[in-house]
Amino acid sequence: MAGVGENDSAAGESADESVAAGTGRLAAQIARHLEETVIRRGWPVGESLGSESELRAHYQVGRPVLREAVRLVEHHQVARMRRGPGGGLFVCAPDAEPAIRAMVIYLEYVGTGITDLLEARALLEPVAARLAADRITEDEIAALRAAVRDEYAHLLGPECWAHDPVHTMIGRLSGNPLLHVFIDVLARLTTRYAHASRRRSQAELAATRQDSHAVHRAIAEAVIDGDGACAQVALTTHLEQLSAWVDPSRAHRSTRNPGAGFDSAAEPAAKLAEVLANRIHDDIADLGWPVGTVLGSETELIARYGISRPALREAVRLLEYHSVARMRPGPGGGLVVAEPEPQASVDTMALLLEYERVTADDSRIVRGALELGIVTRAAARIATGGAELLERPVTAAPGPCEGTVERAQSGSFHTELAALAGNPVLALYLSVIIELRHRRAADRPAPGTGDDSRHAHQRILDAMRHGDPALARHRMRRHLDTLPH
């Protein structure tokens, strides 16, 4: 076979050991291995990973397990199975949609608030504006002005709040893939809040839309003029105004009727399962995410959504992968609402960013903004009565795996501090960056010693305990300068 077994120490792992854990788990492991193979080879778009029969022989699994693994790989847009003569699993170029969707799912589930979203936007978007102002080209100037005109064209339409191209455009123009994708997620979730905000008069809505567009136009012109400082100030002020406009007391629920069916004939066959998975997710969110509730049997769901059995089963696989819901067999079984795990969104986003070839400098810029924001937020919570949260000892572990997602459960300093800050967006984004760092550092030792890190962590905490957030941020900056990215 052309590929997955070449120079691969993991190729000899016995699939039989995983079968006992269930077909779904085995398929997920095979999908992860295929994705790691693509990353290790530098994401060679168009290259074959092998035919179906070759892959089955390599992994020593039957057709159902392999096809489920292939569905997961296809969902992540890492590779596509091509049938017929000369067919096989071919590496493809992914887009951001599955990764963004995974992050939105998790952040919705944990009850991310509008304050959390806008706090994260205030940390990241001004950075994006400064970078965009420094590097924008004439072609990008034309694209940015087109986005502003496009926004104006939708200004008075019913979907104006769902049409916000300027913020995400500036994220893209920053040239930093992390900023681009992170800002996209934040803009989408903010839009959901805006839709659910309290009722307002048409005159008030029109005035707010006009004001927002005027600010977007001013931000765009500052970026085009190369005035990053002006763009940063305008963005910060704009986000503060947006925070005051959106009503934080309302949940970000859609206005659809839960469980409403949809016209499956209107959807492309290749996307039908993904569309259905998204629809079931939205219905679960509308219901308030009642973990453990049975949504219906397979037969009931087929009737409710007007879908075929194969399409439903493929949609369920996607829901299970993201821990949105799980199919429970037997009497009294059915599709049961599950509790999403952050790892699904972290893994999906890390795959996309591997393809985008995020650089160490990209990671350094975004991590710095996030960690300083985390210190500020954590210090504020301590100052308002949360000092007891710092009484636990520093549990940072030395070595290249410090702060990885796998170590978060046992308590790394950076993930504990993010949890203390109480903003799920900042914690999730930091986990993605740390996961990327872990992947880069897996084959090389990290500079410095564990004692150095523990000492730096302790000094940061000491400053926070003494009510000195400026000193804590200073020490965090110096500590981050010593870390690989």
PDB file of N, CA, C and O in Angstrom, residues 409-472:
ATOM      1  N   GLN A 409      -6.483  17.175  33.382  1.00  0.00           N
ATOM      2  CA  GLN A 409      -7.219  16.549  34.465  1.00  0.00           C
ATOM      3  C   GLN A 409      -6.368  16.433  35.718  1.00  0.00           C
ATOM      4  O   GLN A 409      -6.865  16.491  36.831  1.00  0.00           O
ATOM      5  N   SER A 410      -5.066  16.215  35.577  1.00  0.00           N
ATOM      6  CA  SER A 410      -4.210  16.075  36.747  1.00  0.00           C
ATOM      7  C   SER A 410      -3.715  17.428  37.236  1.00  0.00           C
ATOM      8  O   SER A 410      -3.074  17.515  38.281  1.00  0.00           O
ATOM      9  N   GLY A 411      -3.996  18.479  36.525  1.00  0.00           N
ATOM     10  CA  GLY A 411      -3.755  19.804  37.048  1.00  0.00           C
ATOM     11  C   GLY A 411      -2.509  20.488  36.571  1.00  0.00           C
ATOM     12  O   GLY A 411      -1.537  20.566  37.306  1.00  0.00           O
ATOM     13  N   SER A 412      -2.448  21.011  35.351  1.00  0.00           N
ATOM     14  CA  SER A 412      -1.322  21.832  34.950  1.00  0.00           C
ATOM     15  C   SER A 412      -1.626  23.279  35.326  1.00  0.00           C
ATOM     16  O   SER A 412      -2.780  23.689  35.409  1.00  0.00           O
ATOM     17  N   PHE A 413      -0.574  24.038  35.509  1.00  0.00           N
ATOM     18  CA  PHE A 413      -0.737  25.407  35.985  1.00  0.00           C
ATOM     19  C   PHE A 413      -1.590  26.245  35.048  1.00  0.00           C
ATOM     20  O   PHE A 413      -2.515  26.949  35.468  1.00  0.00           O
ATOM     21  N   HIS A 414      -1.293  26.207  33.752  1.00  0.00           N
ATOM     22  CA  HIS A 414      -1.973  27.102  32.817  1.00  0.00           C
ATOM     23  C   HIS A 414      -3.448  26.759  32.656  1.00  0.00           C
ATOM     24  O   HIS A 414      -4.290  27.664  32.574  1.00  0.00           O
ATOM     25  N   THR A 415      -3.780  25.482  32.613  1.00  0.00           N
ATOM     26  CA  THR A 415      -5.191  25.122  32.489  1.00  0.00           C
ATOM     27  C   THR A 415      -5.943  25.370  33.791  1.00  0.00           C
ATOM     28  O   THR A 415      -7.124  25.741  33.764  1.00  0.00           O
ATOM     29  N   GLU A 416      -5.281  25.200  34.928  1.00  0.00           N
ATOM     30  CA  GLU A 416      -5.924  25.516  36.207  1.00  0.00           C
ATOM     31  C   GLU A 416      -6.200  27.013  36.305  1.00  0.00           C
ATOM     32  O   GLU A 416      -7.258  27.440  36.785  1.00  0.00           O
ATOM     33  N   LEU A 417      -5.248  27.818  35.865  1.00  0.00           N
ATOM     34  CA  LEU A 417      -5.443  29.267  35.918  1.00  0.00           C
ATOM     35  C   LEU A 417      -6.582  29.683  34.988  1.00  0.00           C
ATOM     36  O   LEU A 417      -7.388  30.560  35.327  1.00  0.00           O
ATOM     37  N   ALA A 418      -6.669  29.041  33.811  1.00  0.00           N
ATOM     38  CA  ALA A 418      -7.768  29.343  32.885  1.00  0.00           C
ATOM     39  C   ALA A 418      -9.106  28.978  33.512  1.00  0.00           C
ATOM     40  O   ALA A 418     -10.095  29.709  33.367  1.00  0.00           O
ATOM     41  N   ALA A 419      -9.157  27.844  34.220  1.00  0.00           N
ATOM     42  CA  ALA A 419     -10.394  27.459  34.899  1.00  0.00           C
ATOM     43  C   ALA A 419     -10.749  28.462  35.989  1.00  0.00           C
ATOM     44  O   ALA A 419     -11.919  28.812  36.180  1.00  0.00           O
ATOM     45  N   LEU A 420      -9.744  28.943  36.698  1.00  0.00           N
ATOM     46  CA  LEU A 420      -9.963  29.944  37.743  1.00  0.00           C
ATOM     47  C   LEU A 420     -10.538  31.231  37.159  1.00  0.00           C
ATOM     48  O   LEU A 420     -11.381  31.886  37.771  1.00  0.00           O
ATOM     49  N   ALA A 421     -10.117  31.587  35.952  1.00  0.00           N
ATOM     50  CA  ALA A 421     -10.622  32.813  35.313  1.00  0.00           C
ATOM     51  C   ALA A 421     -12.112  32.723  35.037  1.00  0.00           C
ATOM     52  O   ALA A 421     -12.802  33.744  34.977  1.00  0.00           O
ATOM     53  N   GLY A 422     -12.621  31.501  34.824  1.00  0.00           N
ATOM     54  CA  GLY A 422     -14.060  31.328  34.689  1.00  0.00           C
ATOM     55  C   GLY A 422     -14.639  31.679  33.338  1.00  0.00           C
ATOM     56  O   GLY A 422     -15.857  31.821  33.206  1.00  0.00           O
ATOM     57  N   ASN A 423     -13.798  31.823  32.307  1.00  0.00           N
ATOM     58  CA  ASN A 423     -14.291  32.114  30.960  1.00  0.00           C
ATOM     59  C   ASN A 423     -14.041  30.881  30.091  1.00  0.00           C
ATOM     60  O   ASN A 423     -12.895  30.585  29.744  1.00  0.00           O
ATOM     61  N   PRO A 424     -15.090  30.144  29.693  1.00  0.00           N
ATOM     62  CA  PRO A 424     -14.881  28.903  28.936  1.00  0.00           C
ATOM     63  C   PRO A 424     -14.251  29.119  27.572  1.00  0.00           C
ATOM     64  O   PRO A 424     -13.581  28.231  27.046  1.00  0.00           O
ATOM     65  N   VAL A 425     -14.448  30.298  26.977  1.00  0.00           N
ATOM     66  CA  VAL A 425     -13.838  30.574  25.676  1.00  0.00           C
ATOM     67  C   VAL A 425     -12.323  30.631  25.812  1.00  0.00           C
ATOM     68  O   VAL A 425     -11.583  29.997  25.046  1.00  0.00           O
ATOM     69  N   LEU A 426     -11.850  31.389  26.792  1.00  0.00           N
ATOM     70  CA  LEU A 426     -10.408  31.514  26.984  1.00  0.00           C
ATOM     71  C   LEU A 426      -9.792  30.162  27.321  1.00  0.00           C
ATOM     72  O   LEU A 426      -8.708  29.823  26.825  1.00  0.00           O
ATOM     73  N   ALA A 427     -10.472  29.369  28.142  1.00  0.00           N
ATOM     74  CA  ALA A 427      -9.944  28.062  28.524  1.00  0.00           C
ATOM     75  C   ALA A 427      -9.861  27.129  27.313  1.00  0.00           C
ATOM     76  O   ALA A 427      -8.864  26.422  27.129  1.00  0.00           O
ATOM     77  N   LEU A 428     -10.907  27.114  26.475  1.00  0.00           N
ATOM     78  CA  LEU A 428     -10.912  26.230  25.309  1.00  0.00           C
ATOM     79  C   LEU A 428      -9.858  26.654  24.296  1.00  0.00           C
ATOM     80  O   LEU A 428      -9.121  25.826  23.749  1.00  0.00           O
ATOM     81  N   TYR A 429      -9.769  27.948  24.020  1.00  0.00           N
ATOM     82  CA  TYR A 429      -8.779  28.431  23.053  1.00  0.00           C
ATOM     83  C   TYR A 429      -7.360  28.132  23.531  1.00  0.00           C
ATOM     84  O   TYR A 429      -6.488  27.754  22.742  1.00  0.00           O
ATOM     85  N   LEU A 430      -7.112  28.328  24.831  1.00  0.00           N
ATOM     86  CA  LEU A 430      -5.782  28.021  25.354  1.00  0.00           C
ATOM     87  C   LEU A 430      -5.468  26.528  25.208  1.00  0.00           C
ATOM     88  O   LEU A 430      -4.339  26.149  24.874  1.00  0.00           O
ATOM     89  N   SER A 431      -6.481  25.664  25.400  1.00  0.00           N
ATOM     90  CA  SER A 431      -6.270  24.225  25.240  1.00  0.00           C
ATOM     91  C   SER A 431      -5.866  23.879  23.815  1.00  0.00           C
ATOM     92  O   SER A 431      -5.021  23.003  23.593  1.00  0.00           O
ATOM     93  N   VAL A 432      -6.462  24.558  22.837  1.00  0.00           N
ATOM     94  CA  VAL A 432      -6.103  24.312  21.434  1.00  0.00           C
ATOM     95  C   VAL A 432      -4.640  24.676  21.197  1.00  0.00           C
ATOM     96  O   VAL A 432      -3.877  23.915  20.575  1.00  0.00           O
ATOM     97  N   ILE A 433      -4.213  25.823  21.690  1.00  0.00           N
ATOM     98  CA  ILE A 433      -2.835  26.270  21.476  1.00  0.00           C
ATOM     99  C   ILE A 433      -1.847  25.342  22.184  1.00  0.00           C
ATOM    100  O   ILE A 433      -0.790  24.994  21.639  1.00  0.00           O
ATOM    101  N   ILE A 434      -2.193  24.921  23.390  1.00  0.00           N
ATOM    102  CA  ILE A 434      -1.314  24.023  24.122  1.00  0.00           C
ATOM    103  C   ILE A 434      -1.240  22.664  23.436  1.00  0.00           C
ATOM    104  O   ILE A 434      -0.183  22.027  23.393  1.00  0.00           O
ATOM    105  N   GLU A 435      -2.356  22.217  22.865  1.00  0.00           N
ATOM    106  CA  GLU A 435      -2.341  20.960  22.116  1.00  0.00           C
ATOM    107  C   GLU A 435      -1.415  21.066  20.904  1.00  0.00           C
ATOM    108  O   GLU A 435      -0.659  20.139  20.603  1.00  0.00           O
ATOM    109  N   LEU A 436      -1.459  22.186  20.201  1.00  0.00           N
ATOM    110  CA  LEU A 436      -0.560  22.387  19.065  1.00  0.00           C
ATOM    111  C   LEU A 436       0.896  22.376  19.526  1.00  0.00           C
ATOM    112  O   LEU A 436       1.759  21.778  18.876  1.00  0.00           O
ATOM    113  N   ARG A 437       1.161  23.016  20.636  1.00  0.00           N
ATOM    114  CA  ARG A 437       2.519  23.024  21.174  1.00  0.00           C
ATOM    115  C   ARG A 437       2.963  21.608  21.534  1.00  0.00           C
ATOM    116  O   ARG A 437       4.095  21.198  21.266  1.00  0.00           O
ATOM    117  N   HIS A 438       2.063  20.863  22.129  1.00  0.00           N
ATOM    118  CA  HIS A 438       2.384  19.483  22.517  1.00  0.00           C
ATOM    119  C   HIS A 438       2.733  18.642  21.294  1.00  0.00           C
ATOM    120  O   HIS A 438       3.670  17.848  21.317  1.00  0.00           O
ATOM    121  N   ARG A 439       1.995  18.814  20.207  1.00  0.00           N
ATOM    122  CA  ARG A 439       2.273  18.047  18.993  1.00  0.00           C
ATOM    123  C   ARG A 439       3.647  18.399  18.431  1.00  0.00           C
ATOM    124  O   ARG A 439       4.371  17.524  17.956  1.00  0.00           O
ATOM    125  N   ARG A 440       3.992  19.657  18.478  1.00  0.00           N
ATOM    126  CA  ARG A 440       5.304  20.067  17.967  1.00  0.00           C
ATOM    127  C   ARG A 440       6.433  19.543  18.854  1.00  0.00           C
ATOM    128  O   ARG A 440       7.513  19.217  18.369  1.00  0.00           O
ATOM    129  N   ALA A 441       6.169  19.513  20.176  1.00  0.00           N
ATOM    130  CA  ALA A 441       7.222  19.170  21.128  1.00  0.00           C
ATOM    131  C   ALA A 441       7.326  17.678  21.398  1.00  0.00           C
ATOM    132  O   ALA A 441       8.197  17.249  22.140  1.00  0.00           O
ATOM    133  N   ALA A 442       6.446  16.880  20.773  1.00  0.00           N
ATOM    134  CA  ALA A 442       6.395  15.449  21.095  1.00  0.00           C
ATOM    135  C   ALA A 442       7.715  14.747  20.827  1.00  0.00           C
ATOM    136  O   ALA A 442       8.070  13.788  21.506  1.00  0.00           O
ATOM    137  N   ASP A 443       8.457  15.216  19.830  1.00  0.00           N
ATOM    138  CA  ASP A 443       9.690  14.532  19.443  1.00  0.00           C
ATOM    139  C   ASP A 443      10.957  15.284  19.824  1.00  0.00           C
ATOM    140  O   ASP A 443      12.038  14.980  19.351  1.00  0.00           O
ATOM    141  N   ARG A 444      10.813  16.306  20.667  1.00  0.00           N
ATOM    142  CA  ARG A 444      12.022  17.022  21.056  1.00  0.00           C
ATOM    143  C   ARG A 444      11.894  17.477  22.506  1.00  0.00           C
ATOM    144  O   ARG A 444      10.803  17.785  22.971  1.00  0.00           O
ATOM    145  N   PRO A 445      12.972  17.564  23.236  1.00  0.00           N
ATOM    146  CA  PRO A 445      12.907  18.001  24.629  1.00  0.00           C
ATOM    147  C   PRO A 445      12.655  19.499  24.719  1.00  0.00           C
ATOM    148  O   PRO A 445      13.046  20.259  23.833  1.00  0.00           O
ATOM    149  N   ALA A 446      11.963  19.888  25.760  1.00  0.00           N
ATOM    150  CA  ALA A 446      11.713  21.317  25.971  1.00  0.00           C
ATOM    151  C   ALA A 446      12.892  21.939  26.702  1.00  0.00           C
ATOM    152  O   ALA A 446      13.502  21.311  27.571  1.00  0.00           O
ATOM    153  N   PRO A 447      13.235  23.197  26.365  1.00  0.00           N
ATOM    154  CA  PRO A 447      14.323  23.850  27.085  1.00  0.00           C
ATOM    155  C   PRO A 447      13.903  24.184  28.505  1.00  0.00           C
ATOM    156  O   PRO A 447      12.724  24.272  28.813  1.00  0.00           O
ATOM    157  N   GLY A 448      14.872  24.379  29.337  1.00  0.00           N
ATOM    158  CA  GLY A 448      14.557  24.770  30.696  1.00  0.00           C
ATOM    159  C   GLY A 448      14.287  23.571  31.585  1.00  0.00           C
ATOM    160  O   GLY A 448      14.347  22.426  31.172  1.00  0.00           O
ATOM    161  N   THR A 449      13.976  23.813  32.855  1.00  0.00           N
ATOM    162  CA  THR A 449      13.726  22.739  33.797  1.00  0.00           C
ATOM    163  C   THR A 449      12.372  22.921  34.434  1.00  0.00           C
ATOM    164  O   THR A 449      11.776  23.996  34.419  1.00  0.00           O
ATOM    165  N   GLY A 450      11.883  21.813  35.021  1.00  0.00           N
ATOM    166  CA  GLY A 450      10.619  21.882  35.727  1.00  0.00           C
ATOM    167  C   GLY A 450      10.680  22.845  36.894  1.00  0.00           C
ATOM    168  O   GLY A 450       9.706  23.526  37.198  1.00  0.00           O
ATOM    169  N   ASP A 451      11.826  22.903  37.578  1.00  0.00           N
ATOM    170  CA  ASP A 451      11.974  23.819  38.705  1.00  0.00           C
ATOM    171  C   ASP A 451      11.815  25.260  38.256  1.00  0.00           C
ATOM    172  O   ASP A 451      11.215  26.082  38.956  1.00  0.00           O
ATOM    173  N   ASP A 452      12.349  25.602  37.089  1.00  0.00           N
ATOM    174  CA  ASP A 452      12.212  26.967  36.572  1.00  0.00           C
ATOM    175  C   ASP A 452      10.742  27.318  36.369  1.00  0.00           C
ATOM    176  O   ASP A 452      10.286  28.415  36.712  1.00  0.00           O
ATOM    177  N   SER A 453       9.994  26.380  35.762  1.00  0.00           N
ATOM    178  CA  SER A 453       8.582  26.638  35.511  1.00  0.00           C
ATOM    179  C   SER A 453       7.811  26.777  36.813  1.00  0.00           C
ATOM    180  O   SER A 453       6.992  27.696  36.968  1.00  0.00           O
ATOM    181  N   ARG A 454       8.063  25.879  37.745  1.00  0.00           N
ATOM    182  CA  ARG A 454       7.339  25.954  39.018  1.00  0.00           C
ATOM    183  C   ARG A 454       7.636  27.259  39.748  1.00  0.00           C
ATOM    184  O   ARG A 454       6.732  27.862  40.342  1.00  0.00           O
ATOM    185  N   HIS A 455       8.861  27.700  39.668  1.00  0.00           N
ATOM    186  CA  HIS A 455       9.215  28.971  40.314  1.00  0.00           C
ATOM    187  C   HIS A 455       8.473  30.135  39.654  1.00  0.00           C
ATOM    188  O   HIS A 455       7.935  31.015  40.348  1.00  0.00           O
ATOM    189  N   ALA A 456       8.432  30.144  38.313  1.00  0.00           N
ATOM    190  CA  ALA A 456       7.716  31.208  37.599  1.00  0.00           C
ATOM    191  C   ALA A 456       6.231  31.182  37.927  1.00  0.00           C
ATOM    192  O   ALA A 456       5.607  32.233  38.146  1.00  0.00           O
ATOM    193  N   HIS A 457       5.661  29.981  37.968  1.00  0.00           N
ATOM    194  CA  HIS A 457       4.232  29.862  38.289  1.00  0.00           C
ATOM    195  C   HIS A 457       3.951  30.395  39.693  1.00  0.00           C
ATOM    196  O   HIS A 457       2.966  31.116  39.910  1.00  0.00           O
ATOM    197  N   GLN A 458       4.808  30.054  40.631  1.00  0.00           N
ATOM    198  CA  GLN A 458       4.592  30.490  42.007  1.00  0.00           C
ATOM    199  C   GLN A 458       4.660  32.009  42.118  1.00  0.00           C
ATOM    200  O   GLN A 458       3.872  32.631  42.846  1.00  0.00           O
ATOM    201  N   ARG A 459       5.581  32.632  41.390  1.00  0.00           N
ATOM    202  CA  ARG A 459       5.710  34.093  41.437  1.00  0.00           C
ATOM    203  C   ARG A 459       4.484  34.776  40.831  1.00  0.00           C
ATOM    204  O   ARG A 459       4.052  35.836  41.308  1.00  0.00           O
ATOM    205  N   ILE A 460       3.920  34.183  39.793  1.00  0.00           N
ATOM    206  CA  ILE A 460       2.691  34.741  39.207  1.00  0.00           C
ATOM    207  C   ILE A 460       1.553  34.680  40.219  1.00  0.00           C
ATOM    208  O   ILE A 460       0.824  35.662  40.428  1.00  0.00           O
ATOM    209  N   LEU A 461       1.407  33.528  40.876  1.00  0.00           N
ATOM    210  CA  LEU A 461       0.358  33.380  41.882  1.00  0.00           C
ATOM    211  C   LEU A 461       0.576  34.318  43.069  1.00  0.00           C
ATOM    212  O   LEU A 461      -0.385  34.884  43.613  1.00  0.00           O
ATOM    213  N   ASP A 462       1.823  34.493  43.480  1.00  0.00           N
ATOM    214  CA  ASP A 462       2.109  35.392  44.603  1.00  0.00           C
ATOM    215  C   ASP A 462       1.648  36.814  44.292  1.00  0.00           C
ATOM    216  O   ASP A 462       1.053  37.488  45.146  1.00  0.00           O
ATOM    217  N   ALA A 463       1.906  37.271  43.058  1.00  0.00           N
ATOM    218  CA  ALA A 463       1.463  38.617  42.681  1.00  0.00           C
ATOM    219  C   ALA A 463      -0.056  38.713  42.704  1.00  0.00           C
ATOM    220  O   ALA A 463      -0.622  39.731  43.134  1.00  0.00           O
ATOM    221  N   MET A 464      -0.733  37.675  42.261  1.00  0.00           N
ATOM    222  CA  MET A 464      -2.200  37.687  42.266  1.00  0.00           C
ATOM    223  C   MET A 464      -2.734  37.672  43.690  1.00  0.00           C
ATOM    224  O   MET A 464      -3.707  38.369  44.008  1.00  0.00           O
ATOM    225  N   ARG A 465      -2.119  36.885  44.554  1.00  0.00           N
ATOM    226  CA  ARG A 465      -2.549  36.836  45.962  1.00  0.00           C
ATOM    227  C   ARG A 465      -2.398  38.193  46.641  1.00  0.00           C
ATOM    228  O   ARG A 465      -3.169  38.544  47.535  1.00  0.00           O
ATOM    229  N   HIS A 466      -1.390  38.954  46.224  1.00  0.00           N
ATOM    230  CA  HIS A 466      -1.145  40.264  46.834  1.00  0.00           C
ATOM    231  C   HIS A 466      -1.895  41.384  46.119  1.00  0.00           C
ATOM    232  O   HIS A 466      -1.637  42.570  46.378  1.00  0.00           O
ATOM    233  N   GLY A 467      -2.806  41.028  45.253  1.00  0.00           N
ATOM    234  CA  GLY A 467      -3.640  42.038  44.594  1.00  0.00           C
ATOM    235  C   GLY A 467      -2.890  42.917  43.621  1.00  0.00           C
ATOM    236  O   GLY A 467      -3.197  44.109  43.504  1.00  0.00           O
ATOM    237  N   ASP A 468      -1.908  42.364  42.920  1.00  0.00           N
ATOM    238  CA  ASP A 468      -1.087  43.141  41.989  1.00  0.00           C
ATOM    239  C   ASP A 468      -1.174  42.516  40.588  1.00  0.00           C
ATOM    240  O   ASP A 468      -0.240  41.843  40.136  1.00  0.00           O
ATOM    241  N   PRO A 469      -2.290  42.727  39.865  1.00  0.00           N
ATOM    242  CA  PRO A 469      -2.444  42.095  38.550  1.00  0.00           C
ATOM    243  C   PRO A 469      -1.423  42.573  37.523  1.00  0.00           C
ATOM    244  O   PRO A 469      -1.032  41.815  36.640  1.00  0.00           O
ATOM    245  N   ALA A 470      -0.977  43.833  37.636  1.00  0.00           N
ATOM    246  CA  ALA A 470       0.022  44.331  36.682  1.00  0.00           C
ATOM    247  C   ALA A 470       1.321  43.541  36.815  1.00  0.00           C
ATOM    248  O   ALA A 470       1.937  43.151  35.807  1.00  0.00           O
ATOM    249  N   LEU A 471       1.744  43.290  38.048  1.00  0.00           N
ATOM    250  CA  LEU A 471       2.962  42.506  38.263  1.00  0.00           C
ATOM    251  C   LEU A 471       2.751  41.049  37.820  1.00  0.00           C
ATOM    252  O   LEU A 471       3.655  40.432  37.246  1.00  0.00           O
ATOM    253  N   ALA A 472       1.548  40.517  38.058  1.00  0.00           N
ATOM    254  CA  ALA A 472       1.257  39.148  37.632  1.00  0.00           C
ATOM    255  C   ALA A 472       1.347  39.027  36.113  1.00  0.00           C
ATOM    256  O   ALA A 472       1.892  38.056  35.585  1.00  0.00           O
TER     257      ALA A 472
END
